[in-house]
Amino acid sequence: MTEIAETHSAPAPSLTTRLEIVPLVLFTAFAAAPLLAAYSGAEGYVLSLLTRVMIFGIAAMALDLILGYGALVSFGHAAFLGLGGYAVGILASHGFEDALIQVPVALLASAAFAFVTGAISLRTKGVYFIMITLAFGQMLYFLATSLAPYGGDDGMTLASRSLVAGTDWLENDFTFYWVCLLCLFGVYALSRSIAASRFGRVLRGTRENAIRMEAIGFRPFRFQLAAYVISGMMAGLAGCLLANQAEFVSPSFMTWQRSGELIFMVVLGGLGSLHGAIIGAAAFLLLEEFLPEILHTLSFFLSEETRSHLAENWKMVFGPLLILIVLFVRGGIMGLLRRPHHG
Amino acid sequence: MAEALLELRNLRKNYGALVVTDDVSLSVEPGELHAIIGPNGAGKTTLIHQISGMLPSNSGQVLFAGEDITHLAMPRRVERGLARSFQITSILPGFSALENVALAVQARSGSSFRFLGNASQEKDLNGTALECLGEVGLGARAHIPAGLLSYGEKRQLELAIGLATAPKLLLLDEPLAGTGHDESQRVVETLRRLKNRLTIVLIEHDMEAVFSLADRVSVLVYGRVIATDTPERIRANPEVRAAYLGDEEMV
């Protein structure tokens, strides 16, 4: 008996090591990008685009933690981006410009919001859960639009990026990039650990069969709520970074379309692998950025007028493209990467 | 007579005018294997749901080890040592057989609010889980995803999961249903072994198994217990023969 336990307690190495290549390549690419950016001639642009990719990677990963591992389809996750962003913006406008104050406040606010809305939403299942999280998200959106002292509909511009212990390190785009990469890696490592932990196993078990989990003595609600709070805090952190990246906060951070985009990123990358969510976020944002040019180039055989029309209405291609990927590539981009190995 | 481990007092479940279990009173002694038999639709599974806490009762009481657990939720009852299996196999198909059982062990060993450390590598959990799998004869299949096990093996896995919660009393809802002859022999053997260590409430259609295993048998007909007695006396009971067995050939 114990022999079996010994030999199999280590995860099947061939499978895991193969898949570990993906996150390794991913993070190496993020680490190497600033060095390459210097040669691109558009350093600022490349850095800011990739910083955005990483920030949305954090948010998408936060969502993946509850969506991929807990099958909780939160359609209001952009609310946490907004909470994080507004925590930075509002505190800064009152003279608290240090990230050491802003980030803890943002995390606390996100946790509190997640705790209250989660405790209510998690009493429902399926499509009702989707609708109720959407409703809470919209509630926060309309609250933000009505905050006249903080810019209302128009949002507010930050005077500068957050200070760190009184220094203005983050003003440097490179430093900010590294900080975001550090956050991305930190959130990734934490999420991986959570997914494999006792806690994560209960969450995954509940996704598969909640009744069975109750019948062995777990109360799934507590675990789902804790996961929802953790996920909300991670997305709140992404909101802090996003406000600093844009040096601007507005209600548009938390529209329901943004929540939908986050779900799309997770599904596009592949549910339940965490790095899949980062890849999904990257694919989504990079496509959004470059699709007009790609379309313009690919349609070289058409007349100049049609080409510019096509580039202008790139979303007509973007939408169907995403749908096709989700329809025909089961398991998203991660599924695509996995496929050749498994034959 | 020792104090009953499980006692049902006038338990009733109805959906509007449809009465499923009616005034069910039963007491299960520590250490006995108590079988509940009855024709289809007699309310056996509903009774198990009521005892395990999956369904609330309309009236009556459930006492476990002297404590009134009528209003406790299912997880709370499991904590007190009341485990169950399901008639319709209920497992985590994406988890290996070992992990299915290890999760049940985990539920009873320390907090599950641990965010660090790889749960699937915990030796204590896996060790106990393997013992439980060995107990039902699934030791060699520990690392197969549960969804890929044969039907009979899934039934055995259910049993192992129930055992892993370290119960005082195990409620088994038709553990033999749908299993082949060999598999059902194995389950019967397993139950015979467990019987010495655990109190078991068994619902089963397989009369041969019931009469060979049970210390006492209760007969449920239209939601009512019409008799509780030793297997021999149940077999001879004319009321049982008339109501339940009818013209069917008695084993």
XYZ file of C-alpha atoms in Angstrom, chain A residues 6 18 28 50 89 103 111 115 139 153 169 194 208 212 225 299 304:
17
model
C 5.251 6.745 -2.482
C 5.710 19.617 -20.270
C 10.737 34.890 -19.707
C 2.732 45.225 -22.344
C -7.715 58.181 -7.418
C -2.929 49.533 -2.098
C -12.345 42.345 0.078
C -17.482 39.592 1.033
C -24.467 49.241 -9.054
C -19.001 60.389 -15.789
C 10.009 55.485 -8.575
C -4.050 28.065 -3.744
C -17.424 18.860 -9.832
C -20.892 15.000 -2.732
C -16.950 32.909 -0.478
C -6.284 42.774 -47.702
C -7.452 51.189 -51.032
